[in-house]
mmCIF file with all atom_site columns, C-alpha atoms and ligand atoms in Angstrom:
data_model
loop_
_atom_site.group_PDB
_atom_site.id
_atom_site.type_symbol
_atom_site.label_atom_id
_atom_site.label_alt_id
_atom_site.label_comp_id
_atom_site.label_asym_id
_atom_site.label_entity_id
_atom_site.label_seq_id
_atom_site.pdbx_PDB_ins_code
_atom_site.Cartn_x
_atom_site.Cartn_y
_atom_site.Cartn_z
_atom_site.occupancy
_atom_site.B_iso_or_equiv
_atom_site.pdbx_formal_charge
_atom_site.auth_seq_id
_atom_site.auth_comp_id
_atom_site.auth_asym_id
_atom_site.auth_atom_id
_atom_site.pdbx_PDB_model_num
ATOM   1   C  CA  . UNK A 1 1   ? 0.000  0.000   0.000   1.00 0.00 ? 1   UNK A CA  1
ATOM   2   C  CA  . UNK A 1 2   ? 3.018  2.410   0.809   1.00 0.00 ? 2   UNK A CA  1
ATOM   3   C  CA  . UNK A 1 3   ? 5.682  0.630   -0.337  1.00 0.00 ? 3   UNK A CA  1
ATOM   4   C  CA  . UNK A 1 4   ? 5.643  -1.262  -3.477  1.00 0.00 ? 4   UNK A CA  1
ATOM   5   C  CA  . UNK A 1 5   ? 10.043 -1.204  -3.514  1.00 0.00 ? 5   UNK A CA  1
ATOM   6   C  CA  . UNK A 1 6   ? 9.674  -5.325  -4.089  1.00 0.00 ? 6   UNK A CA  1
ATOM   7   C  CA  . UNK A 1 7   ? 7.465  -4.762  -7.263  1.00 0.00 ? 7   UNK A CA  1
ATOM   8   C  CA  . UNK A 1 8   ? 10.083 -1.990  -9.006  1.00 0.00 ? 8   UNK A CA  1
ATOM   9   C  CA  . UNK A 1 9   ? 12.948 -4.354  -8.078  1.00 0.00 ? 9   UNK A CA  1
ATOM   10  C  CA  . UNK A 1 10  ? 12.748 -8.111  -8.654  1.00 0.00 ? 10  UNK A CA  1
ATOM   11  C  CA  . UNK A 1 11  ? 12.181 -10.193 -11.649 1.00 0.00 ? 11  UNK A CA  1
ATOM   12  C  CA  . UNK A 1 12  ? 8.759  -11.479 -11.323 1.00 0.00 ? 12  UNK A CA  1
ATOM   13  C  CA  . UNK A 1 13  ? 8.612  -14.917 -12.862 1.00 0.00 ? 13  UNK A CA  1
ATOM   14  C  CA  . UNK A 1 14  ? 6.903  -18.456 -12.167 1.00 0.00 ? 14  UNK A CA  1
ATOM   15  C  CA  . UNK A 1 15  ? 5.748  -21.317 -13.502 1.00 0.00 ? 15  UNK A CA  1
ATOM   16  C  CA  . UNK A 1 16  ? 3.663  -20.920 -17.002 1.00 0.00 ? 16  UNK A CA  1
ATOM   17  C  CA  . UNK A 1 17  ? 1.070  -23.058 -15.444 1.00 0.00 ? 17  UNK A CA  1
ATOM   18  C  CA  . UNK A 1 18  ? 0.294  -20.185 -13.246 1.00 0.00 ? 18  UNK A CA  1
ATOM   19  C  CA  . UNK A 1 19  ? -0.893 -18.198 -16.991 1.00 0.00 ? 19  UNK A CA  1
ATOM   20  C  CA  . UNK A 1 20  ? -4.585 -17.794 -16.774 1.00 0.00 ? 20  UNK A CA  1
ATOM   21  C  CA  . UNK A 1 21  ? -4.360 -19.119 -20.084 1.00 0.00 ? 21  UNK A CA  1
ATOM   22  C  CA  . UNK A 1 22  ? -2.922 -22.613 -18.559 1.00 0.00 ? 22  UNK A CA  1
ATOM   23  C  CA  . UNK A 1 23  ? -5.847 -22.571 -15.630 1.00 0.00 ? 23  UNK A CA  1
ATOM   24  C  CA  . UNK A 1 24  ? -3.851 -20.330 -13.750 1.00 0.00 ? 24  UNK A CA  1
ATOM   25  C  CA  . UNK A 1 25  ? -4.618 -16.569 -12.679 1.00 0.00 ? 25  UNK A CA  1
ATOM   26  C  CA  . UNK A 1 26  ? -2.285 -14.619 -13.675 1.00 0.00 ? 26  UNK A CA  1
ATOM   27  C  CA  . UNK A 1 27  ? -3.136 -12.533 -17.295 1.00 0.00 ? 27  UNK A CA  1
ATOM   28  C  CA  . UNK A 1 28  ? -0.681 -13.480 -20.214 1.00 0.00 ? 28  UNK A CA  1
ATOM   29  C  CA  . UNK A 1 29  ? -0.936 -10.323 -21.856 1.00 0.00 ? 29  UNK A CA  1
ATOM   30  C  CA  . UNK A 1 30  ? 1.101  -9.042  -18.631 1.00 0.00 ? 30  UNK A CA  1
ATOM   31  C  CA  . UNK A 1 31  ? 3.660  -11.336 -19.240 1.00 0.00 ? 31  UNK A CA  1
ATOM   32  C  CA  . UNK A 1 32  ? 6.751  -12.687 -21.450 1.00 0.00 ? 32  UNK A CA  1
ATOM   33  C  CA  . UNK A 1 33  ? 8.168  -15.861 -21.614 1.00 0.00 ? 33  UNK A CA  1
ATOM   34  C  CA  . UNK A 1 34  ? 11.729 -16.079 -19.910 1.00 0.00 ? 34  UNK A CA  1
ATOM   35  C  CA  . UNK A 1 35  ? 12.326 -19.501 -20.323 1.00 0.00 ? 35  UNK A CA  1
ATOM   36  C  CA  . UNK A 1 36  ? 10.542 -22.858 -21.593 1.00 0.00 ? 36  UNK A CA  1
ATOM   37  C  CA  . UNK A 1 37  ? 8.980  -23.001 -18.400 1.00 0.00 ? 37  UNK A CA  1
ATOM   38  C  CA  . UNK A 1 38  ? 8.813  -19.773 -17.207 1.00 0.00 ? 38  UNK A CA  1
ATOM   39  C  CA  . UNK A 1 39  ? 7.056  -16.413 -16.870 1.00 0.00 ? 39  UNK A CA  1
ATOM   40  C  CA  . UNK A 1 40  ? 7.892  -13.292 -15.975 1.00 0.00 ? 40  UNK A CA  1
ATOM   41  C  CA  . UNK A 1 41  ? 5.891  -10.137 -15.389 1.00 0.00 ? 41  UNK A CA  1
ATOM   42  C  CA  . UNK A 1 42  ? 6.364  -7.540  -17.785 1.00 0.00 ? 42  UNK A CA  1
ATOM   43  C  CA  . UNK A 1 43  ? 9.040  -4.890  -16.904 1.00 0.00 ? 43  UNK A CA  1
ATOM   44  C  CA  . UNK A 1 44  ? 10.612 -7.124  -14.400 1.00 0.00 ? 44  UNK A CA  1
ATOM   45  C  CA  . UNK A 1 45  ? 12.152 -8.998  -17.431 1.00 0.00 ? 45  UNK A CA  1
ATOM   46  C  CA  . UNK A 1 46  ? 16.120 -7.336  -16.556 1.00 0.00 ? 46  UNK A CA  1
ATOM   47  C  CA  . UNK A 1 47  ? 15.614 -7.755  -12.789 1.00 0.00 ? 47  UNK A CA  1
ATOM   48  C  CA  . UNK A 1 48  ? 15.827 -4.231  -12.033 1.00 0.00 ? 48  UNK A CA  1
ATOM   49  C  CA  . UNK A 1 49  ? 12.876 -2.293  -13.520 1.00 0.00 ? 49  UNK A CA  1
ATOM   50  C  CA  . UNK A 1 50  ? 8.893  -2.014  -12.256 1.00 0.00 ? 50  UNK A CA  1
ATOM   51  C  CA  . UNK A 1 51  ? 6.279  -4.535  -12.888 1.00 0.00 ? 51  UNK A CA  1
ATOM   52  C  CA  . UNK A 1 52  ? 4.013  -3.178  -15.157 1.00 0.00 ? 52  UNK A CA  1
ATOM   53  C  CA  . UNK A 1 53  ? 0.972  -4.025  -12.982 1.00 0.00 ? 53  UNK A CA  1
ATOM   54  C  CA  . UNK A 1 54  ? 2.295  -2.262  -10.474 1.00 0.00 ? 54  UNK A CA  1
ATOM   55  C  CA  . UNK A 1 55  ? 0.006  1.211   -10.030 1.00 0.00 ? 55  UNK A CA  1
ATOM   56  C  CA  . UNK A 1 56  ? 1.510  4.453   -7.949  1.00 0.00 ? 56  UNK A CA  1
ATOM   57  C  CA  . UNK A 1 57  ? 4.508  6.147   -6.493  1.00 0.00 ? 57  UNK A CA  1
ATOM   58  C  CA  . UNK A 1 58  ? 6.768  3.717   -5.209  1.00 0.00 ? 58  UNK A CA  1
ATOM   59  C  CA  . UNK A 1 59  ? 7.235  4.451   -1.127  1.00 0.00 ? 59  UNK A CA  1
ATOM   60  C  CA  . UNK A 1 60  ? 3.881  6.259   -1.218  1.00 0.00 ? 60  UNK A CA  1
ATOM   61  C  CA  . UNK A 1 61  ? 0.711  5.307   -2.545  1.00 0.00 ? 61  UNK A CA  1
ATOM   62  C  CA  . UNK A 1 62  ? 0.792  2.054   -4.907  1.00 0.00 ? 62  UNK A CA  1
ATOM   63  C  CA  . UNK A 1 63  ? -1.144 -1.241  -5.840  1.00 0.00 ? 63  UNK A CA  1
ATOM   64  C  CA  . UNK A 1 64  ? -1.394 -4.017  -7.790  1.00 0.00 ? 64  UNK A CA  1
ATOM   65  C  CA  . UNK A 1 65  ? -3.661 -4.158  -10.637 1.00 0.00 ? 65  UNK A CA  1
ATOM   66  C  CA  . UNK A 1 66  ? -4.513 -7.875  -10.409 1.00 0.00 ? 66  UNK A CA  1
ATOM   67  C  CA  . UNK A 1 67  ? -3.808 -8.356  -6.854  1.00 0.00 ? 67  UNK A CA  1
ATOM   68  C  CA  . UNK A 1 68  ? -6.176 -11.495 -6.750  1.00 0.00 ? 68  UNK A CA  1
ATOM   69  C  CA  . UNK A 1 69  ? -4.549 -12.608 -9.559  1.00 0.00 ? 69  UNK A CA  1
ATOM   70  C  CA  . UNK A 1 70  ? -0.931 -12.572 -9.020  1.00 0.00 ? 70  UNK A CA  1
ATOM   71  C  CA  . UNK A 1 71  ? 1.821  -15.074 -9.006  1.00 0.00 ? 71  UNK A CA  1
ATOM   72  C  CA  . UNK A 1 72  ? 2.761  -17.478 -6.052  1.00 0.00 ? 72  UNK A CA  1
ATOM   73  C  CA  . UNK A 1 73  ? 6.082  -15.196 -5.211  1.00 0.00 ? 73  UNK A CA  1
ATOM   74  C  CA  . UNK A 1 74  ? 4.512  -12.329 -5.527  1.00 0.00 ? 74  UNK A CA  1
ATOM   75  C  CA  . UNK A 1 75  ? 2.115  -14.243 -2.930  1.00 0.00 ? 75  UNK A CA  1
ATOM   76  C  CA  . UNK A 1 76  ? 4.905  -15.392 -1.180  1.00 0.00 ? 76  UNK A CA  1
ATOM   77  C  CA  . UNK A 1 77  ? 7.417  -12.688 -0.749  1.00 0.00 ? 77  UNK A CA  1
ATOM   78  C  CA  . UNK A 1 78  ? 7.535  -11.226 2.650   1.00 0.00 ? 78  UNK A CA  1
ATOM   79  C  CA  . UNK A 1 79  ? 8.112  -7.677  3.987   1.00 0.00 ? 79  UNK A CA  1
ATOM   80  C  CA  . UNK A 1 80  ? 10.466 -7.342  6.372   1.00 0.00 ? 80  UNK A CA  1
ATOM   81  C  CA  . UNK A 1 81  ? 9.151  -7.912  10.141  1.00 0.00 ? 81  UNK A CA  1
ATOM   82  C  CA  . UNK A 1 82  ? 6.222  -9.761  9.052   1.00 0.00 ? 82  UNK A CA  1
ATOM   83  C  CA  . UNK A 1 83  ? 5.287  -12.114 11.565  1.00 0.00 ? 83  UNK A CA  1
ATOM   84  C  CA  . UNK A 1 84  ? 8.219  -10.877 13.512  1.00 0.00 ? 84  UNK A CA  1
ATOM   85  C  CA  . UNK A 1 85  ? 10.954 -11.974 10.858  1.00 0.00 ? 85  UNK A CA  1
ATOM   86  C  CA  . UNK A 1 86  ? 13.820 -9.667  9.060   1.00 0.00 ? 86  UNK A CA  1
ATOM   87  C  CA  . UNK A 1 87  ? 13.559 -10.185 5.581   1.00 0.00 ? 87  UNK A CA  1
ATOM   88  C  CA  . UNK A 1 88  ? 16.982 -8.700  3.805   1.00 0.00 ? 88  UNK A CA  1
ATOM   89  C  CA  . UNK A 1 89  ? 15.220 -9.050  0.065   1.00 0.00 ? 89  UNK A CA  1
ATOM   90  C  CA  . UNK A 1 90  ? 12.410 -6.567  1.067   1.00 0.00 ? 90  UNK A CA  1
ATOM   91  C  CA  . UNK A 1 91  ? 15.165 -4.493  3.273   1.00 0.00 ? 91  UNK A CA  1
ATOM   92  C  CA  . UNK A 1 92  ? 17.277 -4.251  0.368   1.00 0.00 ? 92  UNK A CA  1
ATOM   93  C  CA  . UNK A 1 93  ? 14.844 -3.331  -1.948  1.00 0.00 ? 93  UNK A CA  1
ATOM   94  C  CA  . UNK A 1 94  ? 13.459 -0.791  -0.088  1.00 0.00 ? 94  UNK A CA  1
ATOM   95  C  CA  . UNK A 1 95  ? 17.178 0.858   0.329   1.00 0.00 ? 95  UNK A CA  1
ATOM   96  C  CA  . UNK A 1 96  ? 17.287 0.764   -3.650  1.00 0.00 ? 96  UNK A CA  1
ATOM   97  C  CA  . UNK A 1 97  ? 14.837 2.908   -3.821  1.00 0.00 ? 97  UNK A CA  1
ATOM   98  C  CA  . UNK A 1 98  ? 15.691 5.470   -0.601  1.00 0.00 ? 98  UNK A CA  1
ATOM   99  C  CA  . UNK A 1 99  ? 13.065 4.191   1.929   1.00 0.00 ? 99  UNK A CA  1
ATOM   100 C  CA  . UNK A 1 100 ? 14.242 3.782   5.281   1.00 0.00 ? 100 UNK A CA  1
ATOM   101 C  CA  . UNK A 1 101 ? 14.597 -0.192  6.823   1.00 0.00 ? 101 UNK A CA  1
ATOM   102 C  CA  . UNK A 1 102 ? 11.583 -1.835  8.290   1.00 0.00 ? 102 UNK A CA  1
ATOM   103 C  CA  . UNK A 1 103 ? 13.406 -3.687  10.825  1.00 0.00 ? 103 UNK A CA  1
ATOM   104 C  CA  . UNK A 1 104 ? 16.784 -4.142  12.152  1.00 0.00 ? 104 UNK A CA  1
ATOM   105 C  CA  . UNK A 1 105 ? 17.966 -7.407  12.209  1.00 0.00 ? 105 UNK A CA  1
ATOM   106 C  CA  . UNK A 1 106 ? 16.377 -8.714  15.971  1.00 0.00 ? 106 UNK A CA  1
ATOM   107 C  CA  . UNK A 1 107 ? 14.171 -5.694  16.384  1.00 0.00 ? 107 UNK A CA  1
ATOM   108 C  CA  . UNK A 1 108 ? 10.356 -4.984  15.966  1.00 0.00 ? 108 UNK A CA  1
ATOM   109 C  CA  . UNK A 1 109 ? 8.997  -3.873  12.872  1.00 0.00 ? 109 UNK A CA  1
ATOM   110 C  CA  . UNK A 1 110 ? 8.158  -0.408  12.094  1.00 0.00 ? 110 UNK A CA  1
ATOM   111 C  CA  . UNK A 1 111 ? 5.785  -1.001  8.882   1.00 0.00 ? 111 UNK A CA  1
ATOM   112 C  CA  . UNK A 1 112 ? 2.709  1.158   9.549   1.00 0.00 ? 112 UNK A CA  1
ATOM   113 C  CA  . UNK A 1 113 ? 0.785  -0.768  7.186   1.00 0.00 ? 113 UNK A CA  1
ATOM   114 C  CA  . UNK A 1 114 ? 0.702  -3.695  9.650   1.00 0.00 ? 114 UNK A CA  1
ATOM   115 C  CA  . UNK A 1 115 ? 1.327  -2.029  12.973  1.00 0.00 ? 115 UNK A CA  1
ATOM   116 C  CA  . UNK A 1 116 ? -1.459 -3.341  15.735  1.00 0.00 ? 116 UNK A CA  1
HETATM 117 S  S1  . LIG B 2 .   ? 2.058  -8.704  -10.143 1.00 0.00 ? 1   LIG B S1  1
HETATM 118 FE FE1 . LIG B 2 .   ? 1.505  -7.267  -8.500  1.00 0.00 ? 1   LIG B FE1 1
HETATM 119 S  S2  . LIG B 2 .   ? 2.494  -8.077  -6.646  1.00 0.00 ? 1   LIG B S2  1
HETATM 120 FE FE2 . LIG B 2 .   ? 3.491  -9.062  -8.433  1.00 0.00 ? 1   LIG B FE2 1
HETATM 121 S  S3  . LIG B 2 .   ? 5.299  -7.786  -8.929  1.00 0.00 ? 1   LIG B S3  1
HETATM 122 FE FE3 . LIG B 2 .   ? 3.573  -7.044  -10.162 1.00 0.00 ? 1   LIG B FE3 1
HETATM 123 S  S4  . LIG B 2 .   ? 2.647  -5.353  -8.980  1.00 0.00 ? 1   LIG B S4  1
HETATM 124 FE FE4 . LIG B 2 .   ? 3.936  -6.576  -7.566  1.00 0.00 ? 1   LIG B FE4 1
#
């Protein structure tokens, strides 16, 4: 909701079976083929740019247009203190693009999005 650093950082790829044209969810016309069995979102393709479902200012206001739809890493990738664990992908990803750490290795998290 604030952040969105993960989504204008990683490669975004998965399993073609995940292609809504396979059964899966996720639309094809948002994606490229990476390898014979692979996906990847489009704009994620070099592993540095923004996924181009990806709505917003990055560190301020974003979303994802197919939210309900989106890959299992995208479903799977963690921000850093959820559930009370350091994640150094989101941390690092966040410093890329100037946003200040979630968490501190053995400290609470700060995100506001999830605070109690
Ligand atoms: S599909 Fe959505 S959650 Fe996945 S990288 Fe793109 S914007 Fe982020």
């Amino acid at each position: 909701m604030t952040c969105g650093a993960c989504c204008a950082t990683f490669r975004a790829s998965f399993h073609w079976l995940e292609l809504a044209s396979a059964g899966g969810t996720v639309p094809d016309e948002l994606t490229a083929q990476l390898t014979p069995h692979l996906a990847v979102m489009h704009g994620t393709h070099a592993g540095q740019g923004r996924c181009c479902a990806l709505d917003g200012a990055v560190g301020k206001q974003v979303s994802c247009r197919i939210y309900p739809q989106r890959s299992s890493p995208c479903r799977d990738f963690r921000w850093s203190g959820e559930d009370g664990i350091y994640d150094e992908r989101c941390e690092k990803a966040r410093a890329r693009h100037g946003l200040p750490p979630l968490m501190q290795p053995h400290a609470p998290p700060t995100n506001p999005d999830r605070a109690a």
